[in-house]
Coordinates of C-alpha atoms in Angstrom, one line a residue:
M1 CA -14.4 10.8 -61.8
T2 CA -16.4 8.1 -59.9
T3 CA -14.9 6.6 -56.8
R4 CA -15.3 2.8 -56.2
L5 CA -15.7 2.0 -52.5
Q6 CA -15.0 -1.5 -51.0
N7 CA -16.1 -3.5 -48.1
Y8 CA -13.7 -3.8 -45.1
I9 CA -13.6 -7.5 -44.0
N10 CA -10.9 -9.1 -41.8
G11 CA -8.5 -6.2 -42.1
K12 CA -8.7 -5.8 -45.9
F13 CA -10.7 -3.8 -48.4
V14 CA -12.5 -6.1 -50.8
D15 CA -15.2 -6.0 -53.5
A16 CA -18.5 -7.6 -53.0
R17 CA -18.4 -11.3 -54.2
S18 CA -21.2 -10.5 -56.7
G19 CA -19.2 -7.6 -58.3
R20 CA -22.4 -5.5 -58.1
F21 CA -22.4 -1.8 -57.0
S22 CA -24.9 0.9 -56.2
D23 CA -24.6 4.6 -57.0
V24 CA -23.8 7.1 -54.3
V25 CA -25.2 10.6 -55.0
D26 CA -24.1 14.0 -53.8
P27 CA -27.4 15.5 -52.4
S28 CA -26.2 19.0 -53.1
T29 CA -26.1 18.4 -56.8
G30 CA -28.1 15.2 -57.4
E31 CA -25.1 13.8 -59.3
V32 CA -23.5 10.4 -58.9
Y33 CA -19.9 10.6 -57.6
A34 CA -19.2 7.2 -56.1
Q35 CA -20.2 3.5 -56.2
A36 CA -20.5 1.2 -53.2
P37 CA -20.6 -2.6 -53.1
L38 CA -24.0 -4.3 -53.1
S39 CA -23.1 -6.9 -50.5
G40 CA -24.9 -10.3 -50.5
Q41 CA -25.0 -13.4 -48.3
E42 CA -21.4 -14.4 -49.1
D43 CA -20.0 -11.0 -48.1
V44 CA -22.0 -10.9 -44.8
D45 CA -21.0 -14.5 -44.0
A46 CA -17.3 -13.5 -44.5
A47 CA -17.6 -10.5 -42.3
Y48 CA -19.3 -12.5 -39.5
E49 CA -16.7 -15.3 -39.8
A50 CA -13.9 -12.7 -39.4
A51 CA -15.7 -11.1 -36.5
A52 CA -16.3 -14.4 -34.7
A53 CA -12.7 -15.5 -35.1
A54 CA -11.4 -12.1 -33.9
F55 CA -13.7 -12.3 -30.8
E56 CA -11.8 -15.3 -29.5
T57 CA -8.8 -13.0 -28.8
W58 CA -10.4 -9.5 -28.6
G59 CA -13.0 -10.6 -26.1
Q60 CA -10.1 -11.7 -23.8
T61 CA -8.2 -8.4 -23.9
T62 CA -8.1 -6.4 -20.7
P63 CA -10.0 -3.1 -20.4
G64 CA -6.7 -1.3 -20.3
E65 CA -5.5 -2.8 -23.6
R66 CA -8.8 -1.9 -25.3
A67 CA -8.7 1.6 -23.8
N68 CA -5.2 2.2 -25.2
L69 CA -6.4 1.3 -28.7
L70 CA -9.5 3.4 -28.5
L71 CA -7.4 6.4 -27.5
K72 CA -5.3 5.8 -30.6
I73 CA -8.4 5.8 -32.7
A74 CA -9.4 9.1 -31.1
D75 CA -6.0 10.6 -32.0
A76 CA -6.2 9.2 -35.5
I77 CA -9.7 10.8 -36.0
E78 CA -8.3 14.2 -35.0
A79 CA -5.2 13.8 -37.2
R80 CA -7.3 12.9 -40.2
A81 CA -10.3 15.1 -39.4
D82 CA -10.2 16.9 -42.7
E83 CA -10.5 13.6 -44.6
I84 CA -13.5 12.6 -42.5
N85 CA -15.1 16.1 -42.9
Q86 CA -14.6 16.1 -46.7
A87 CA -16.0 12.6 -47.0
E88 CA -19.1 13.3 -44.9
C89 CA -19.8 16.7 -46.4
R90 CA -19.7 15.4 -50.0
N91 CA -21.9 12.4 -49.1
T92 CA -24.5 14.3 -47.0
G93 CA -24.2 17.9 -48.3
K94 CA -23.6 19.2 -44.7
P95 CA -21.8 22.6 -44.4
Y96 CA -18.1 22.0 -43.7
A97 CA -18.3 24.1 -40.5
R98 CA -21.0 21.9 -39.0
M99 CA -18.8 18.8 -39.4
S100 CA -15.5 20.4 -38.3
E101 CA -17.0 22.2 -35.3
D102 CA -19.8 20.0 -34.1
E103 CA -19.2 16.4 -35.1
T104 CA -15.6 15.3 -35.7
P105 CA -14.2 16.7 -32.5
V106 CA -17.1 15.1 -30.6
A107 CA -16.5 11.8 -32.3
A108 CA -12.9 11.7 -30.9
D109 CA -14.3 12.7 -27.5
H110 CA -16.7 9.7 -27.6
F111 CA -13.8 7.3 -28.2
R112 CA -11.9 8.9 -25.3
F113 CA -14.8 8.6 -23.0
F114 CA -15.4 5.0 -23.7
A115 CA -11.7 4.3 -23.4
G116 CA -12.0 5.5 -19.8
A117 CA -15.4 3.9 -19.2
A118 CA -14.0 0.5 -20.2
R119 CA -11.7 0.6 -17.2
T120 CA -14.3 1.8 -14.7
L121 CA -17.2 -0.7 -15.0
E122 CA -18.9 -1.1 -11.6
G123 CA -21.2 -3.6 -10.0
P124 CA -22.3 -5.1 -6.7
T125 CA -19.6 -5.7 -4.2
A126 CA -18.5 -9.4 -4.0
G127 CA -19.8 -11.0 -0.8
E128 CA -21.3 -13.9 1.1
F129 CA -25.0 -13.7 0.6
L130 CA -25.3 -17.3 1.5
A131 CA -23.3 -18.9 4.2
E132 CA -20.0 -20.4 3.0
H133 CA -20.6 -19.1 -0.5
T134 CA -19.0 -16.0 -2.1
S135 CA -20.7 -14.3 -5.1
V136 CA -19.0 -12.3 -7.8
I137 CA -20.6 -10.4 -10.7
R138 CA -18.8 -10.3 -14.1
H139 CA -19.6 -7.9 -16.9
E140 CA -18.7 -9.7 -20.1
P141 CA -18.8 -8.8 -23.8
V142 CA -21.9 -10.0 -25.5
G143 CA -20.0 -11.3 -28.6
V144 CA -20.3 -10.4 -32.2
I145 CA -22.6 -7.3 -32.8
G146 CA -24.5 -6.6 -36.0
Q147 CA -25.0 -2.8 -36.4
V148 CA -26.9 -0.7 -38.9
T149 CA -26.5 3.0 -39.1
P150 CA -28.7 5.8 -40.7
W151 CA -28.0 8.5 -43.3
N152 CA -28.7 11.6 -41.2
Y153 CA -25.4 11.4 -39.2
P154 CA -23.5 8.6 -40.9
M155 CA -20.2 9.1 -39.2
M156 CA -21.5 10.1 -35.7
M157 CA -24.1 7.4 -35.4
A158 CA -21.4 4.9 -36.4
V159 CA -19.2 6.1 -33.6
W160 CA -22.0 6.0 -31.1
K161 CA -22.2 2.2 -31.9
I162 CA -18.6 1.4 -32.5
A163 CA -17.0 2.9 -29.5
P164 CA -19.1 1.3 -26.7
A165 CA -19.2 -2.1 -28.4
L166 CA -15.4 -2.2 -28.8
A167 CA -14.8 -0.8 -25.3
A168 CA -16.9 -3.7 -23.9
G169 CA -14.8 -6.3 -25.8
N170 CA -17.2 -7.1 -28.7
T171 CA -16.4 -7.4 -32.4
I172 CA -18.5 -5.7 -35.0
V173 CA -20.1 -6.2 -38.4
L174 CA -21.5 -2.8 -39.4
K175 CA -23.7 -1.9 -42.4
P176 CA -24.1 1.9 -43.2
S177 CA -27.0 3.4 -45.1
D178 CA -26.9 2.8 -48.8
T179 CA -27.0 6.5 -49.5
T180 CA -24.2 7.5 -47.1
P181 CA -21.5 4.8 -46.9
V182 CA -18.5 7.0 -47.7
S183 CA -17.5 8.3 -44.2
T184 CA -18.0 4.8 -42.7
V185 CA -15.6 3.3 -45.2
K186 CA -13.2 6.1 -44.3
L187 CA -13.6 5.2 -40.6
A188 CA -12.9 1.6 -41.4
E189 CA -9.6 2.7 -43.0
I190 CA -8.7 4.8 -39.9
I191 CA -9.8 2.2 -37.3
G192 CA -8.3 -0.6 -39.3
D193 CA -4.9 0.9 -38.9
V194 CA -5.3 0.5 -35.1
L195 CA -7.3 -2.7 -34.4
P196 CA -6.5 -6.3 -35.1
A197 CA -8.0 -7.8 -38.2
G198 CA -11.6 -8.9 -37.9
V199 CA -12.5 -6.8 -34.9
F200 CA -14.3 -4.2 -37.0
N201 CA -15.9 -5.0 -40.3
V202 CA -18.0 -3.0 -42.8
V203 CA -20.3 -4.3 -45.5
T204 CA -22.2 -1.8 -47.7
G205 CA -25.4 -2.4 -49.5
D206 CA -29.1 -2.0 -49.6
R207 CA -32.0 -3.0 -47.4
E208 CA -31.5 -6.7 -48.3
T209 CA -27.9 -6.4 -47.1
G210 CA -29.2 -4.9 -43.8
S211 CA -31.6 -7.7 -43.4
L212 CA -28.8 -10.2 -43.8
V213 CA -26.7 -8.4 -41.2
V214 CA -29.4 -8.3 -38.5
S215 CA -30.7 -11.8 -39.1
H216 CA -27.3 -13.5 -39.2
P217 CA -27.1 -16.4 -36.7
T218 CA -23.6 -15.4 -35.7
A219 CA -24.7 -12.1 -34.2
S220 CA -25.4 -12.2 -30.5
M221 CA -26.9 -8.7 -30.6
V222 CA -28.1 -6.2 -33.2
A223 CA -28.1 -2.4 -32.8
I224 CA -29.7 0.0 -35.2
T225 CA -30.5 3.6 -35.6
G226 CA -33.4 4.1 -38.0
S227 CA -37.1 4.5 -38.5
V228 CA -39.8 3.0 -36.3
G229 CA -40.7 0.6 -39.1
A230 CA -37.1 -0.6 -39.5
G231 CA -36.9 -1.0 -35.7
M232 CA -40.0 -3.2 -35.6
A233 CA -38.7 -5.3 -38.5
V234 CA -35.4 -5.8 -36.7
A235 CA -37.1 -6.7 -33.4
K236 CA -39.2 -9.3 -35.2
S237 CA -36.2 -10.8 -36.9
A238 CA -34.2 -10.9 -33.7
A239 CA -37.1 -12.6 -31.9
D240 CA -36.7 -15.7 -34.1
D241 CA -33.2 -16.2 -32.7
L242 CA -33.6 -14.5 -29.3
K243 CA -30.9 -11.9 -30.1
R244 CA -30.5 -8.9 -27.9
V245 CA -31.7 -5.7 -29.6
H246 CA -30.7 -2.1 -29.2
L247 CA -33.0 0.3 -31.0
E248 CA -32.7 4.1 -31.5
L249 CA -35.7 5.1 -33.6
G250 CA -37.7 8.1 -34.6
G251 CA -38.8 11.1 -32.6
K252 CA -41.3 13.9 -32.5
A253 CA -39.9 16.2 -29.9
P254 CA -42.3 18.5 -28.1
V255 CA -40.9 21.9 -27.3
V256 CA -43.1 23.4 -24.5
V257 CA -42.9 27.2 -24.3
F258 CA -44.6 28.8 -21.3
D259 CA -45.6 32.5 -21.1
D260 CA -43.0 33.2 -18.4
V261 CA -40.0 32.8 -20.7
K262 CA -37.6 35.7 -20.1
D263 CA -37.0 36.6 -23.7
I264 CA -39.5 35.5 -26.4
K265 CA -37.2 36.5 -29.3
A266 CA -34.1 34.7 -27.9
T267 CA -36.2 31.6 -27.1
A268 CA -37.6 31.5 -30.7
E269 CA -34.1 31.9 -32.2
A270 CA -32.7 29.0 -30.0
I271 CA -35.6 26.8 -30.9
A272 CA -35.4 27.6 -34.7
G273 CA -31.7 26.6 -34.6
A274 CA -32.5 23.3 -32.8
G275 CA -35.3 22.5 -35.2
L276 CA -33.6 23.3 -38.4
Y277 CA -30.1 21.9 -37.6
N278 CA -29.0 19.3 -40.2
A279 CA -32.1 20.2 -42.2
G280 CA -34.3 18.9 -39.4
Q281 CA -33.0 15.4 -40.2
D282 CA -32.6 14.6 -36.5
C283 CA -34.7 12.4 -34.4
T284 CA -34.3 14.9 -31.5
A285 CA -35.0 18.0 -33.6
A286 CA -37.1 20.8 -31.9
C287 CA -39.8 20.2 -34.5
R288 CA -43.1 20.3 -32.5
V289 CA -43.6 23.6 -30.6
L290 CA -46.3 23.9 -28.0
V291 CA -46.7 27.5 -27.0
Q292 CA -49.0 29.0 -24.3
E293 CA -51.9 30.8 -25.8
S294 CA -51.2 34.1 -24.2
I295 CA -47.9 34.6 -26.1
H296 CA -48.8 32.6 -29.2
A297 CA -49.0 35.4 -31.7
E298 CA -45.8 37.1 -30.5
F299 CA -43.8 33.8 -30.4
A300 CA -45.1 32.5 -33.7
E301 CA -43.9 35.8 -35.4
A302 CA -40.5 35.6 -33.7
L303 CA -40.1 31.9 -34.8
K304 CA -41.1 32.8 -38.3
E305 CA -38.5 35.6 -38.5
A306 CA -35.8 33.3 -37.0
A307 CA -36.5 30.6 -39.5
A308 CA -36.8 32.9 -42.5
A309 CA -33.4 34.3 -41.6
T310 CA -31.8 30.8 -41.6
V311 CA -29.7 30.0 -44.7
T312 CA -29.7 26.7 -46.6
G313 CA -27.3 25.9 -49.3
T314 CA -23.6 25.1 -49.9
G315 CA -22.0 28.5 -49.1
E316 CA -20.0 29.4 -46.0
D317 CA -23.0 31.2 -44.6
A318 CA -25.3 28.1 -44.9
F319 CA -26.6 26.8 -41.6
Y320 CA -27.8 23.5 -43.1
G321 CA -27.6 21.6 -46.4
P322 CA -29.9 19.5 -48.5
L323 CA -32.2 16.7 -47.6
N324 CA -30.4 13.4 -48.0
N325 CA -32.0 11.9 -51.1
P326 CA -34.8 12.4 -53.6
N327 CA -37.2 10.1 -51.8
Q328 CA -36.8 12.1 -48.6
L329 CA -37.4 15.4 -50.6
A330 CA -40.6 13.9 -52.0
R331 CA -41.7 12.7 -48.6
V332 CA -41.3 16.1 -47.1
Q333 CA -43.1 17.8 -50.0
G334 CA -45.9 15.3 -49.6
F335 CA -46.8 16.6 -46.2
F336 CA -47.5 20.0 -47.7
E337 CA -49.6 18.5 -50.5
R338 CA -51.8 17.0 -47.8
L339 CA -51.7 20.0 -45.4
P340 CA -55.2 20.6 -43.9
E341 CA -56.9 23.9 -44.6
H342 CA -56.8 25.1 -41.0
A343 CA -53.0 25.1 -41.1
T344 CA -51.0 28.2 -42.1
V345 CA -47.4 28.1 -43.6
L346 CA -45.8 31.1 -42.0
T347 CA -42.6 30.7 -44.0
G348 CA -41.0 28.2 -46.3
G349 CA -42.9 25.0 -47.3
E350 CA -41.2 24.6 -50.6
R351 CA -38.1 23.3 -52.4
V352 CA -35.2 25.6 -52.9
G353 CA -33.6 25.6 -56.4
E354 CA -33.6 22.8 -59.0
A355 CA -30.2 21.2 -58.3
G356 CA -29.9 19.0 -55.2
Y357 CA -32.5 18.4 -52.6
F358 CA -32.7 21.6 -50.7
F359 CA -35.9 22.6 -48.7
A360 CA -36.7 26.0 -47.3
P361 CA -36.7 26.6 -43.5
T362 CA -40.3 26.2 -42.6
V363 CA -42.8 27.1 -39.8
V364 CA -46.4 25.8 -39.9
D365 CA -49.0 27.3 -37.5
G366 CA -52.6 26.4 -36.6
L367 CA -52.1 22.6 -36.5
K368 CA -54.3 20.3 -34.4
Q369 CA -53.2 17.3 -32.3
D370 CA -54.5 14.6 -34.7
D371 CA -53.0 16.2 -37.8
E372 CA -50.5 14.1 -39.8
M373 CA -47.7 16.6 -39.4
I374 CA -48.1 16.5 -35.6
Q375 CA -48.3 12.7 -35.3
T376 CA -45.8 11.7 -37.9
E377 CA -42.1 12.4 -38.1
V378 CA -41.4 14.8 -41.0
F379 CA -37.6 14.6 -40.8
G380 CA -37.1 17.8 -42.6
P381 CA -36.5 21.5 -41.8
V382 CA -40.1 21.9 -40.7
I383 CA -41.2 23.3 -37.3
T384 CA -44.9 23.0 -36.3
V385 CA -46.7 25.3 -33.8
Q386 CA -49.7 24.4 -31.6
T387 CA -51.1 26.2 -28.5
F388 CA -51.9 25.0 -25.0
T389 CA -53.8 26.5 -22.0
D390 CA -52.1 25.2 -18.9
E391 CA -49.6 22.5 -17.7
A392 CA -52.1 19.7 -18.0
D393 CA -53.1 20.6 -21.5
A394 CA -49.4 20.9 -22.5
L395 CA -48.6 17.5 -21.1
A396 CA -51.5 15.9 -22.8
K397 CA -50.5 17.3 -26.2
A398 CA -46.8 16.7 -25.7
N399 CA -47.2 13.1 -24.7
G400 CA -50.0 12.4 -27.2
V401 CA -47.7 10.9 -29.9
Q402 CA -46.3 7.4 -30.5
Y403 CA -42.7 8.7 -30.0
G404 CA -40.8 9.1 -26.7
L405 CA -37.3 10.2 -27.6
S406 CA -36.7 13.7 -26.5
G407 CA -38.4 17.0 -25.6
S408 CA -37.8 20.3 -23.9
V409 CA -39.4 22.8 -21.5
W410 CA -38.9 26.5 -21.7
T411 CA -39.9 28.4 -18.5
S412 CA -38.5 30.6 -15.7
D413 CA -40.5 28.7 -13.1
H414 CA -38.2 26.1 -11.5
G415 CA -41.0 24.1 -9.9
R416 CA -42.8 24.0 -13.3
A417 CA -39.7 22.8 -15.0
M418 CA -39.3 20.0 -12.5
R419 CA -42.9 19.0 -12.7
M420 CA -42.9 19.0 -16.5
S421 CA -39.6 17.1 -16.9
K422 CA -40.9 14.5 -14.5
R423 CA -44.1 13.8 -16.4
L424 CA -42.9 14.2 -20.0
D425 CA -42.8 10.7 -21.4
F426 CA -39.5 11.1 -23.2
G427 CA -36.0 9.6 -22.6
V428 CA -34.2 13.0 -22.8
V429 CA -35.7 16.2 -21.5
W430 CA -33.9 19.6 -21.8
V431 CA -34.9 22.7 -19.8
N432 CA -34.4 26.1 -21.5
T433 CA -32.2 24.5 -24.1
H434 CA -32.6 21.8 -26.8
I435 CA -30.3 19.3 -28.5
P436 CA -26.9 19.4 -26.7
F437 CA -25.3 16.0 -26.0
V438 CA -22.4 15.0 -23.9
S439 CA -20.5 11.7 -23.8
E440 CA -21.2 11.3 -20.1
M441 CA -25.0 11.3 -20.3
P442 CA -27.3 8.7 -21.9
H443 CA -29.4 9.2 -25.0
G444 CA -32.3 6.9 -25.8
G445 CA -36.1 6.8 -25.9
F446 CA -39.3 5.2 -24.8
K447 CA -42.4 3.9 -26.6
H448 CA -42.0 3.7 -30.4
S449 CA -38.7 5.5 -30.2
G450 CA -37.1 2.3 -29.1
Y451 CA -35.1 1.0 -26.2
G452 CA -31.4 0.9 -25.1
K453 CA -29.1 3.8 -24.4
D454 CA -26.3 5.4 -26.5
L455 CA -23.4 7.3 -24.8
S456 CA -22.5 7.2 -21.1
V457 CA -21.8 4.2 -18.9
F458 CA -25.4 3.1 -19.7
G459 CA -24.4 2.7 -23.3
L460 CA -21.4 0.6 -22.3
H461 CA -23.6 -1.6 -20.1
D462 CA -25.9 -2.3 -23.1
Y463 CA -23.0 -4.0 -24.8
T464 CA -22.2 -6.3 -21.9
R465 CA -23.8 -9.3 -20.3
V466 CA -24.0 -9.9 -16.6
K467 CA -22.8 -13.2 -15.1
H468 CA -23.1 -14.3 -11.5
V469 CA -20.3 -16.6 -10.3
M470 CA -20.7 -18.3 -6.9
H471 CA -17.9 -20.0 -5.0
Y472 CA -18.3 -22.5 -2.2
I473 CA -15.7 -21.5 0.4
G474 CA -16.6 -24.0 3.2
E475 CA -14.1 -26.5 4.4

């Protein structure tokens, strides 16, 4: 039976004005199981109209009032976790354990963190910086926020945007990816039971719908997670109206492994897990290993064994599921069709099965710095291996890409870890680990990986504007 989804506008579920729908496919089987509205200009206009009207009151609420409602959303997410897990797993093919253990509890935690952060915004102390004048700094909500979320973590990336925007007093029009709208619509149902009508709105659709959302004149700010190309298009569109922009884009994380790591096998296993998690469909994935020449052979073999032992599929023992859609499967396969002769596929490099969009855990060795697979985000369960000689060579290769989102350093030398983390040109750097996130710490990149921060008080600040108010206090 095919499920019909609806938009969520002004506190109600409604069909697109056009009556048009697009198919939603289960990537584990390749079969259509739902349909989502193809929203057009009228739908987007209605969502923004509702958000603008709701902002008149929501923007005036106190931090404590907003915090109480965000805490209720967190409780509701926990209470209805199984519904969210089922929706996300069907729509993305993720193993249920990954959602139930790694994502849904964290989503609730994010709402709780921002509930607290809303009440603790800090700034310069009020004072007299000019004789007979007192200055005060106000952190105010930006207004109506247009948001676009990706298909790799549909629920989690929505939460990363929704929670800080609401905490700061903004209202939202959110458009999920056309291939993964189901869990976002489920979130709208859960959040809608808590918030006033119009504060949070969801319109589903294709790229044209997304363009309408980010270019709409009512939006004071647009925030997206997506590809570098999508981010550039949004920035250009926003420039026409001088909108604020928050961009979390692609990545090509360097994983720098020095020859003084304490345990080569354990290090390889940890990196394999961080590179193959979510089928490598993660902008922070440990996808680009740089290993010191003296341990290259031993490490590459250990990484190959760890990857080869990783299970993909739909069973309880599966570590990761399918790629998201047939276009992404074809894209990943294309890298191997163009693989240079000097590269060696140590394991994987091929599709798994005929049903769905599964791809084998893969390690590719012998690549050079200017190879496509090094310079371009694969976004699949593919880990590349290069060698380096010393710290300077490692830094040159690690930083020698257009991306600047995340990276990691693996060493037992504390001074080396400090030097490398200082000079790696990435917004997040891990030492002897890779991929953990916490609500209290920021995530965001440099260069072509975008700008702005998710999570932490920095993420909350991104959804506020700063106003200086000066009072004359002379007689």
